Coordinates of C-alpha atoms (C1' of nucleotides) in Angstrom, one line a residue:
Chain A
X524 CA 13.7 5.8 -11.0
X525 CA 14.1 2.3 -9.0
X526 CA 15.6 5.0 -6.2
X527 CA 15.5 3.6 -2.9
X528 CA 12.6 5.5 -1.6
X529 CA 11.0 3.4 -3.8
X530 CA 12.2 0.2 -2.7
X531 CA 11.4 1.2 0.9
X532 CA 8.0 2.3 0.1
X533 CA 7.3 -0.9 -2.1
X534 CA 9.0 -3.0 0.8
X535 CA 6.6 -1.4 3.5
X536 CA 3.7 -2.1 1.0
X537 CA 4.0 -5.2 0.8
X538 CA 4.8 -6.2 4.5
X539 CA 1.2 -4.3 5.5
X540 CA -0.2 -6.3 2.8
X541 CA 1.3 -9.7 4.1
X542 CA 0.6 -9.2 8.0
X543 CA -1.4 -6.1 8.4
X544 CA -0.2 -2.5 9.1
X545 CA 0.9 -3.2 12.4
X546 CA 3.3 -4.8 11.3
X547 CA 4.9 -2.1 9.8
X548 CA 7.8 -1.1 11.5
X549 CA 11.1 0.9 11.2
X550 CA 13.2 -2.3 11.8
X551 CA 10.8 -4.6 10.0
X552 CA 11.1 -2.2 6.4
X553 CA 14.6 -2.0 6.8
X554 CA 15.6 -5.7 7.9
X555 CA 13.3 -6.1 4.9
X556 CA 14.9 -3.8 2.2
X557 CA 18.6 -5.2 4.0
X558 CA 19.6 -2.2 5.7
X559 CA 19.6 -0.7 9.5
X560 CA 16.6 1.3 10.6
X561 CA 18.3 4.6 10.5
X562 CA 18.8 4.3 6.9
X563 CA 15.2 4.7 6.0
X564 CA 15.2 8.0 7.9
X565 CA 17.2 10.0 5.2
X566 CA 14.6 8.7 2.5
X567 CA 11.2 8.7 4.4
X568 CA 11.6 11.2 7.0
X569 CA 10.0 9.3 10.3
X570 CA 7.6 6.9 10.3
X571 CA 4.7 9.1 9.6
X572 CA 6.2 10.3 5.9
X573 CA 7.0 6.1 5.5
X574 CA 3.0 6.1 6.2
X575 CA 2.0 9.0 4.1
X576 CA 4.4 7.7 1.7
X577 CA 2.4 4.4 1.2
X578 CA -0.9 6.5 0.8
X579 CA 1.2 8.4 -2.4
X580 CA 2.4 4.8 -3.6
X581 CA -1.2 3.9 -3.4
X582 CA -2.3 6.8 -5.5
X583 CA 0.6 6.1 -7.9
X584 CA -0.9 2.6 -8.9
X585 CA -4.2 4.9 -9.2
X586 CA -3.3 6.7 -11.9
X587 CA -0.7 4.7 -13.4
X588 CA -3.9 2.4 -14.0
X589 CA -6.4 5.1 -14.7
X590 CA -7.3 5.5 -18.1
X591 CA -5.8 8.9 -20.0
X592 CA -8.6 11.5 -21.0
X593 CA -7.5 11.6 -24.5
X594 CA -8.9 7.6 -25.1
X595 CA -12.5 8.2 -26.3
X596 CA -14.2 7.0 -23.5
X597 CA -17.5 8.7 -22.0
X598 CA -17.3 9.7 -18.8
X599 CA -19.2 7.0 -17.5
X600 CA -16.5 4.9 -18.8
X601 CA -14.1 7.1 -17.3
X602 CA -16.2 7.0 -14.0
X603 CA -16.2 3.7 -13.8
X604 CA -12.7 2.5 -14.5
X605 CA -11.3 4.5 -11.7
X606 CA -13.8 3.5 -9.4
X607 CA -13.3 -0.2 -10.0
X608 CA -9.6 0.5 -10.5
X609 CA -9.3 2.2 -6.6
X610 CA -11.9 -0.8 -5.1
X611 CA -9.2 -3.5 -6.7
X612 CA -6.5 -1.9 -5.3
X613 CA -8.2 -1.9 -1.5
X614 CA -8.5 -5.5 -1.8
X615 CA -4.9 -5.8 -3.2
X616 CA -3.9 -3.1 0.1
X617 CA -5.9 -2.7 2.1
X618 CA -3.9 -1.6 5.1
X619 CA -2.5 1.2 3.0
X620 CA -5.9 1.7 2.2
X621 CA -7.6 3.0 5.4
X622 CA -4.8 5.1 5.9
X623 CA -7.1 7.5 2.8
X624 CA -9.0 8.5 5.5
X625 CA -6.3 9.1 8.6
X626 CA -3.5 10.9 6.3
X627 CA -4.7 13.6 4.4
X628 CA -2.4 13.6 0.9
X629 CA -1.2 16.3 -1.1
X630 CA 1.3 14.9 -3.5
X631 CA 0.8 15.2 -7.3
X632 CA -0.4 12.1 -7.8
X633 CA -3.5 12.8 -5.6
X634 CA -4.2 16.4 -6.9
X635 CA -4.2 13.9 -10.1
X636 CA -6.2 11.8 -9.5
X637 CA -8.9 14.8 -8.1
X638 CA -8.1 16.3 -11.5
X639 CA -9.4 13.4 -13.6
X640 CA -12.8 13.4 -11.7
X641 CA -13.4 17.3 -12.4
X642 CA -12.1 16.3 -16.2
X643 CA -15.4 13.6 -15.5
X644 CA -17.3 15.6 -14.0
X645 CA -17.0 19.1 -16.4
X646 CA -17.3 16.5 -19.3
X647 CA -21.0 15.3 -17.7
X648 CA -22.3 18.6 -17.9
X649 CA -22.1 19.4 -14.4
X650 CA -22.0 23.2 -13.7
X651 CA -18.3 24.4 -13.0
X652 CA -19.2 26.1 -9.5
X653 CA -20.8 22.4 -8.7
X654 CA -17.6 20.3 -9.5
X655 CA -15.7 20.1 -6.4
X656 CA -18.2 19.1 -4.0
X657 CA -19.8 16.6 -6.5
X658 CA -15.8 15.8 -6.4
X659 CA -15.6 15.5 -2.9
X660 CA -19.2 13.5 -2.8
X661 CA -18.2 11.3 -5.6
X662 CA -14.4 10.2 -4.1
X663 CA -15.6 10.2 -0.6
X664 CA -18.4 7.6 -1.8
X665 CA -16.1 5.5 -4.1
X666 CA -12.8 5.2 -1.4
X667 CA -15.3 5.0 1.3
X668 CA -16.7 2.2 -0.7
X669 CA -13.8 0.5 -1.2
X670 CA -12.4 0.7 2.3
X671 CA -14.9 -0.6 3.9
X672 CA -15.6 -3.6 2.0
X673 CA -12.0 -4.2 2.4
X674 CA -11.4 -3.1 5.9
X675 CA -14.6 -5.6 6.6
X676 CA -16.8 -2.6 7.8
X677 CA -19.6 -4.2 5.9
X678 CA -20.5 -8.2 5.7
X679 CA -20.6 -9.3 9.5
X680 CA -23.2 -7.4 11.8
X681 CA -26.4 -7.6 9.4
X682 CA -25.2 -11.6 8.6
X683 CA -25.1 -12.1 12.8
X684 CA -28.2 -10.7 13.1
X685 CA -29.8 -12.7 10.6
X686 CA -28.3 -15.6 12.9
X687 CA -30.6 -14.4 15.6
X688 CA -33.5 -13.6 13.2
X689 CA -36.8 -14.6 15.1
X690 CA -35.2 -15.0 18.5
X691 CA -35.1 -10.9 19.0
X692 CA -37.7 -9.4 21.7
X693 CA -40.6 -7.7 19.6
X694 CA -40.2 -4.2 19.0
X695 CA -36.5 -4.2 18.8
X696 CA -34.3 -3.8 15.5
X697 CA -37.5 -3.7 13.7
X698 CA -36.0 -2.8 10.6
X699 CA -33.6 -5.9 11.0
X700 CA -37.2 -7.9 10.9
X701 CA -38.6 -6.3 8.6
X702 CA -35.7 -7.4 5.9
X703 CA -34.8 -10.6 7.5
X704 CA -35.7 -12.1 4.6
X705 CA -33.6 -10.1 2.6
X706 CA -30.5 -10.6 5.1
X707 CA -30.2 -13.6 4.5
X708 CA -29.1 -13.7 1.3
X709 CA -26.0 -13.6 0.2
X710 CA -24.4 -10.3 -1.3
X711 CA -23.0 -10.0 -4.7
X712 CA -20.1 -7.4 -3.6
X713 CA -19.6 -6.9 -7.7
X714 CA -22.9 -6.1 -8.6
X715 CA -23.5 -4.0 -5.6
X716 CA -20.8 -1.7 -6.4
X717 CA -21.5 -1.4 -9.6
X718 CA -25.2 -0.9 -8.8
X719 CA -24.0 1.8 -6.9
X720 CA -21.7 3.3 -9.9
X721 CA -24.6 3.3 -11.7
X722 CA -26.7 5.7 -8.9
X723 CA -24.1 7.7 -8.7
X724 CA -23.8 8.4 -12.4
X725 CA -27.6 9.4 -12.4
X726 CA -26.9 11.9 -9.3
X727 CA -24.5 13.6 -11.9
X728 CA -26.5 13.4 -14.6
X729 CA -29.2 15.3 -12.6
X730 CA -26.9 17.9 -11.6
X731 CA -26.1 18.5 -15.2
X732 CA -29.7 18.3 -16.5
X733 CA -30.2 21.4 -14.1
X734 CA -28.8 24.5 -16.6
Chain B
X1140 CA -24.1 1.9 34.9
X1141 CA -21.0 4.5 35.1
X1142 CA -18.5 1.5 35.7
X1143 CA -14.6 1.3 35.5
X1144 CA -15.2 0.4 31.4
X1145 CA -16.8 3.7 31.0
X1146 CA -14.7 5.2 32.8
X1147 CA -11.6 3.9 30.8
X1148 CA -12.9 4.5 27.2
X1149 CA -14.0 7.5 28.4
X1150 CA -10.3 9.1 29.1
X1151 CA -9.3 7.2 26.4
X1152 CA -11.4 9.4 24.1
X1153 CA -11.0 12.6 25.9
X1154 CA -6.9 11.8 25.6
X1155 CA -7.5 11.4 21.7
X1156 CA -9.5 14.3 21.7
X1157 CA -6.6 16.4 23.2
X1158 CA -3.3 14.5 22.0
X1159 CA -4.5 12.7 19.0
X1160 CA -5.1 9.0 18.9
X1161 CA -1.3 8.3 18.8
X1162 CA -1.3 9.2 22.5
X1163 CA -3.8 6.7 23.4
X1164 CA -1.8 4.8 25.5
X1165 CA -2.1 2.1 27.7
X1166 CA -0.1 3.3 30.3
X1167 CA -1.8 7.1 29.5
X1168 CA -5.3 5.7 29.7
X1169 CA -4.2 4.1 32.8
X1170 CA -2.4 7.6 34.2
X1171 CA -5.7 9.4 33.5
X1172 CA -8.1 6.8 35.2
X1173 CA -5.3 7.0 38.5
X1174 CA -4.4 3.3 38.0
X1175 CA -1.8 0.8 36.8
X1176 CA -1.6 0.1 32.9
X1177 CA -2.5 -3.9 34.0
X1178 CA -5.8 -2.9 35.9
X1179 CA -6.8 -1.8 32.8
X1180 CA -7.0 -5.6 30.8
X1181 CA -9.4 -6.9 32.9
X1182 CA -12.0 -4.6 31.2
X1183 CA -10.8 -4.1 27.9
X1184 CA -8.7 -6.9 27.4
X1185 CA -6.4 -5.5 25.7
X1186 CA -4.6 -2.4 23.2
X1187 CA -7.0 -3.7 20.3
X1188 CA -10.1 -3.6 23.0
X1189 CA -9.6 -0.2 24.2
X1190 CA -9.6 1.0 20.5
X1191 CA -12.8 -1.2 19.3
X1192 CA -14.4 0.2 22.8
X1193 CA -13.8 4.1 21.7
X1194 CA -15.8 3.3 18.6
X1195 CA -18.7 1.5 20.1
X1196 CA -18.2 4.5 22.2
X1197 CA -18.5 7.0 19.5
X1198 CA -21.6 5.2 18.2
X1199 CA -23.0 4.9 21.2
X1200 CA -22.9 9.1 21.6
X1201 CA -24.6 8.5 17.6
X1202 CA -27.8 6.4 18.9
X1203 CA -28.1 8.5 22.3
X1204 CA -28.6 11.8 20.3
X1205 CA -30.3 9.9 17.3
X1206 CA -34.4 11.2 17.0
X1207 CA -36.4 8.3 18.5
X1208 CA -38.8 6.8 15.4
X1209 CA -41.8 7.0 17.5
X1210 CA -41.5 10.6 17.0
X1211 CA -43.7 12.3 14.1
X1212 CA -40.8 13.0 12.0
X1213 CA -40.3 12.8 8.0
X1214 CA -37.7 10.0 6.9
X1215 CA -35.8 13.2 5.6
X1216 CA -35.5 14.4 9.2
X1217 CA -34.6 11.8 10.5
X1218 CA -31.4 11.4 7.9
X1219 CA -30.6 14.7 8.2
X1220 CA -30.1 14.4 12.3
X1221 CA -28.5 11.1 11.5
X1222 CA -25.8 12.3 9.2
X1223 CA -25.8 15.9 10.9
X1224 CA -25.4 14.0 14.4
X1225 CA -22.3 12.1 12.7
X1226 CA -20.7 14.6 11.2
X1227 CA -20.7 16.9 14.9
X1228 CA -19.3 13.6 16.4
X1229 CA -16.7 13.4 13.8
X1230 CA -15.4 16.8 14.6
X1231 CA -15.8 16.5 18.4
X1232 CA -13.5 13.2 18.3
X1233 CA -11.7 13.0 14.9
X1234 CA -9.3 10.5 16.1
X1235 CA -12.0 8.0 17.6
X1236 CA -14.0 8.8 14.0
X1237 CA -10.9 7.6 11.9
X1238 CA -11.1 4.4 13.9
X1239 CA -14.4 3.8 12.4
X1240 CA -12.8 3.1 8.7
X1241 CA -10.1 0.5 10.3
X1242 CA -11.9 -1.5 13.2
X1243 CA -15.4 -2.5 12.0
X1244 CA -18.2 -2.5 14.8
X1245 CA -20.7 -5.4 15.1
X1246 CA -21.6 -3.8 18.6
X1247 CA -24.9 -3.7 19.9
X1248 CA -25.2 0.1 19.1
X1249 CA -23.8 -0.8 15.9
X1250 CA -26.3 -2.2 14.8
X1251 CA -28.7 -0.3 16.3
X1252 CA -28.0 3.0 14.2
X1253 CA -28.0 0.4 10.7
X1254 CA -31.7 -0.2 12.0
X1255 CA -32.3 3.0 12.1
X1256 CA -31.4 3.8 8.6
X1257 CA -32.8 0.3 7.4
X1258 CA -36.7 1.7 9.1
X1259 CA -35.7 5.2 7.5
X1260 CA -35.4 4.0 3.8
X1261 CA -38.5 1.3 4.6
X1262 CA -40.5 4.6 5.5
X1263 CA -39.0 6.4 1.8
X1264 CA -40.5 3.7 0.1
X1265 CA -37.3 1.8 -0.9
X1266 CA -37.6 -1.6 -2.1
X1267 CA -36.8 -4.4 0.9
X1268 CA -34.4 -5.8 -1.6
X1269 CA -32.6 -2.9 -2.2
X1270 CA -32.6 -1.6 1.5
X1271 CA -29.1 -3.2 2.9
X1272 CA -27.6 -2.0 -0.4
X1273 CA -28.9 1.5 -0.1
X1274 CA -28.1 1.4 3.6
X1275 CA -24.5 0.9 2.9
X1276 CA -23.9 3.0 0.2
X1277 CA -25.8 6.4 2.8
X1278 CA -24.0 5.1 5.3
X1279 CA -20.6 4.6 3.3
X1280 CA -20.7 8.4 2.3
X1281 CA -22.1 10.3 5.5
X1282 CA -19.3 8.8 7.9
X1283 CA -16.6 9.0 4.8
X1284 CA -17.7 12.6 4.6
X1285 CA -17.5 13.2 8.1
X1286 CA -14.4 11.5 8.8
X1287 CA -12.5 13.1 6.0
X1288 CA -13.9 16.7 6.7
X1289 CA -12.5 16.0 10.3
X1290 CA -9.3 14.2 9.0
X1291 CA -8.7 17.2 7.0
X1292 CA -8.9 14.9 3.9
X1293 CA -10.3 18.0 2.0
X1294 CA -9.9 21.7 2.8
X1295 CA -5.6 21.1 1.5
X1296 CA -4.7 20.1 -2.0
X1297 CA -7.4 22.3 -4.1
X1298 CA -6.5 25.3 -2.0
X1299 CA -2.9 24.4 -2.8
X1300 CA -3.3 24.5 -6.3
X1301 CA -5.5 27.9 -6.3
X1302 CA -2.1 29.0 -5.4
X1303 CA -0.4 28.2 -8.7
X1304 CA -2.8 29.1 -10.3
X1305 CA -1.7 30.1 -13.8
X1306 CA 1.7 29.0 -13.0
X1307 CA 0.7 25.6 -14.1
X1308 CA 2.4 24.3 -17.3
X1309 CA -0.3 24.4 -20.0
X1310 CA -1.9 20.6 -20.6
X1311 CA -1.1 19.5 -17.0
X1312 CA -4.7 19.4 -14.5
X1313 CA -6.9 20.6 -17.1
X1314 CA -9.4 20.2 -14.6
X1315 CA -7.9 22.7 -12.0
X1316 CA -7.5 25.1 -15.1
X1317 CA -10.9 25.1 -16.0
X1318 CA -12.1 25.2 -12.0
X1319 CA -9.3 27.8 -11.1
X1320 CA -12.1 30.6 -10.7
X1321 CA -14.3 28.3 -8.3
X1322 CA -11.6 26.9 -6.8
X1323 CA -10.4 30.2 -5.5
X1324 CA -13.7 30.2 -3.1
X1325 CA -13.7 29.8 0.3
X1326 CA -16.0 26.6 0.9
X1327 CA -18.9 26.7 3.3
X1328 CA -18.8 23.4 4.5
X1329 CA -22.1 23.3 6.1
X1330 CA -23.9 23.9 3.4
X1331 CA -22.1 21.3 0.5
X1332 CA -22.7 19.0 3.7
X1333 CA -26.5 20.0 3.5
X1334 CA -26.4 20.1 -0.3
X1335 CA -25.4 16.2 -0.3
X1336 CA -27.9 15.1 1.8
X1337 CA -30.2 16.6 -0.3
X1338 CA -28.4 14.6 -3.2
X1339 CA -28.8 11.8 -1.0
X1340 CA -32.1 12.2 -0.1
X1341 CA -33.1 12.7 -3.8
X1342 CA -31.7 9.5 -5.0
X1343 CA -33.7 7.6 -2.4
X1344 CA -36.8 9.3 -3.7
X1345 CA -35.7 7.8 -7.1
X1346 CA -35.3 4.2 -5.4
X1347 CA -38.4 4.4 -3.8
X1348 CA -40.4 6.0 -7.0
X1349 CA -39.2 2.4 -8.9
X1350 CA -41.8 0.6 -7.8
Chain C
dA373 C1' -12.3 -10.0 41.4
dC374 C1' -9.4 -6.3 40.9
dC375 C1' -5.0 -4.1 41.3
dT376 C1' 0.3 -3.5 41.8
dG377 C1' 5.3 -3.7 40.5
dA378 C1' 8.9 -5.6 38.3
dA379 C1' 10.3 -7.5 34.1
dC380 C1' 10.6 -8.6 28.9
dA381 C1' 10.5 -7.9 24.2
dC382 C1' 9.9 -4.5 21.1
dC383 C1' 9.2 0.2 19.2
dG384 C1' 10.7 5.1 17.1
dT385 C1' 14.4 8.0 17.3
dT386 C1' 19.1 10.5 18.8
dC387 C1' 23.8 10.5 18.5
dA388 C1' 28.5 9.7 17.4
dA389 C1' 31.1 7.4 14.3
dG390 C1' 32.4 5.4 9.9
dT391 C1' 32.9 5.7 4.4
Chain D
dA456 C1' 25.4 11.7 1.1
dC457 C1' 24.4 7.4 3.0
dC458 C1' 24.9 3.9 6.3
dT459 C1' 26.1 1.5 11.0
dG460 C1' 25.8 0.4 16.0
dA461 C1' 25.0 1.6 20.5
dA462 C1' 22.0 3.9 23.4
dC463 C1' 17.5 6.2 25.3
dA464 C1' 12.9 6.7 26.3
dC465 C1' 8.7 4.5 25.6
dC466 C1' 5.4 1.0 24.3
dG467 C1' 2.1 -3.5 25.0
dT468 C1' 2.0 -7.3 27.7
dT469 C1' 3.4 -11.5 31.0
dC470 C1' 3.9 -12.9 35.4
dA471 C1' 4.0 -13.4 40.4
dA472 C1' 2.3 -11.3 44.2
dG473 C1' -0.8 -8.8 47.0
dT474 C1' -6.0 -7.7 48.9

DNA sequence: ACCTGAACACCGTTCAAGT
DNA sequence: ACCTGAACACCGTTCAAGT
């Protein structure tokens, strides 16, 4: 189905991608797809269901790239691929991206994509009346994750303070000098996150130890 | 210092709070303060400065009701006020909360509440090397959790399905199948929030037992 | 230094009209 | 049903001017 909500939706993707959300506008989609503004409205709505429609498209590519249950793959596995599978794809968009967290979603692809974590989750021995909020823990932590690194919540702030290491007035930020040290190194974004996979997967596996 | 910056983010908030951050407007910001839209740039330079100033804002309110570390609290306490003063702001200003996912903060406040959690996982034992990792990841989840419980990123979409429950063709969201029972629950939302910062909490234990 | 008022380019959206 | 073109109300911001 190469409809043209589609197109719109791809074409509005890919200008947020190119020069930031902001930039997506009525005029800019449809000078973009070839077509007046008003023709997007039939399609999209308003501008707001041409947003929320990007967050679906986003969670489209999520479980078009997710793995199927039926593959033998442990949980962990399964864990992992969609967490590494949504970080990619907040460094591919990130300005769709952020909008996880300002546009609630709905559509079937997102119920989905919830679904395959319970799958996970029920599969890890984690007590059914548990499930959704490990859900909700697990997917707020993972999108979180992924947002921010690509929204550049983290990376600057701890790095300019390390600038500044030694020239701050005792008694301030003392955690900042206690790890200044530590600041300064450089972060291995990779091995972080999958640190973090890793932490996560032995939070579940404590939950299902508990019965 | 209750200057005209204050002053500005201050109805800047208190409009978001009413009308949503859509209705943050220049020239309402302006209205509400009793002045011309251009007397505004001189102290927040411009659109992009009001908005980054409503977050150090927000943070700001974060560190002023934060527990001071001279006080003879556990490192437990003092996350739990953390995360439980975050989550209160969250639903007092959703719309300046969402900000915090799309404008990152290198403010001095900013970095004031990462110190806090940086002396808070120094006092759990954590590893220095592992500090900024675990910093991010606490961090990463309490304002995702916040900020989606005030977004109304959960709450819709289980609740939806509850109601088709049984109507759902047999193979499709397994997951939902097999939750249907607990999914049918009303969720007390301040107690999963407690129950993940006890999560939390445990998994720093397990850090800080490493050594 | 801080503020005003008019102006400009741009935005989302309505409406009447075309096919 | 889908698209166009003109129009409307509104937006962020520039600029020249006032104090």
């Amino acid at each position: 189905m190469t409809d043209r909500r589609q197109e719109i939706l791809d074409a509005a993707m890919a200008i947020a991608d190119e020069h930031g959300l902001d930039a997506v506008t009525m005029r800019a989609v449809a000078n973009r797809v070839g077509v007046t503004p008003m023709a997007l409205y039939p399609h999209v709505g308003d501008k707001d269901g041409l947003l929320d429609g990007m967050v679906d498209r986003l969670l489209g590519l999520l479980v078009a790239e997710a793995p199927d249950a039926d593959q033998e793959l442990t949980w962990q596995q399964r864990l992992g691929a969609l967490a590494r599978t949504m970080r990619t794809l907040a460094r591919r968009h990130p300005g769709a991206s952020m909008l996880l967290f300002a546009r609630p979603s709905v559509t079937p692809d997102a119920v989905r994509v919830v679904d395959s974590i319970f799958q996970l989750l029920l599969a890890a021995g984690v007590p059914p009346a548990d499930v959704p909020r490990i859900e909700r823990l697990t997917s707020t932590f993972v999108v979180g994750y992924a947002v921010s690194e690509a929204g550049g919540r983290f990376g600057r702030g701890s790095l300019d303070v390390r600038a500044h290491r030694g020239q701050l007035p005792d008694g301030v930020l003392p955690g900042h000098q206690a790890l200044a040290e530590w600041l300064a190194r450089e972060v291995d974004w990779d091995a972080e996150f999958d640190a973090d996979l890793a932490d996560l997967a032995l939070l579940i596996e404590t939950k299902a130890n508990r019965d």
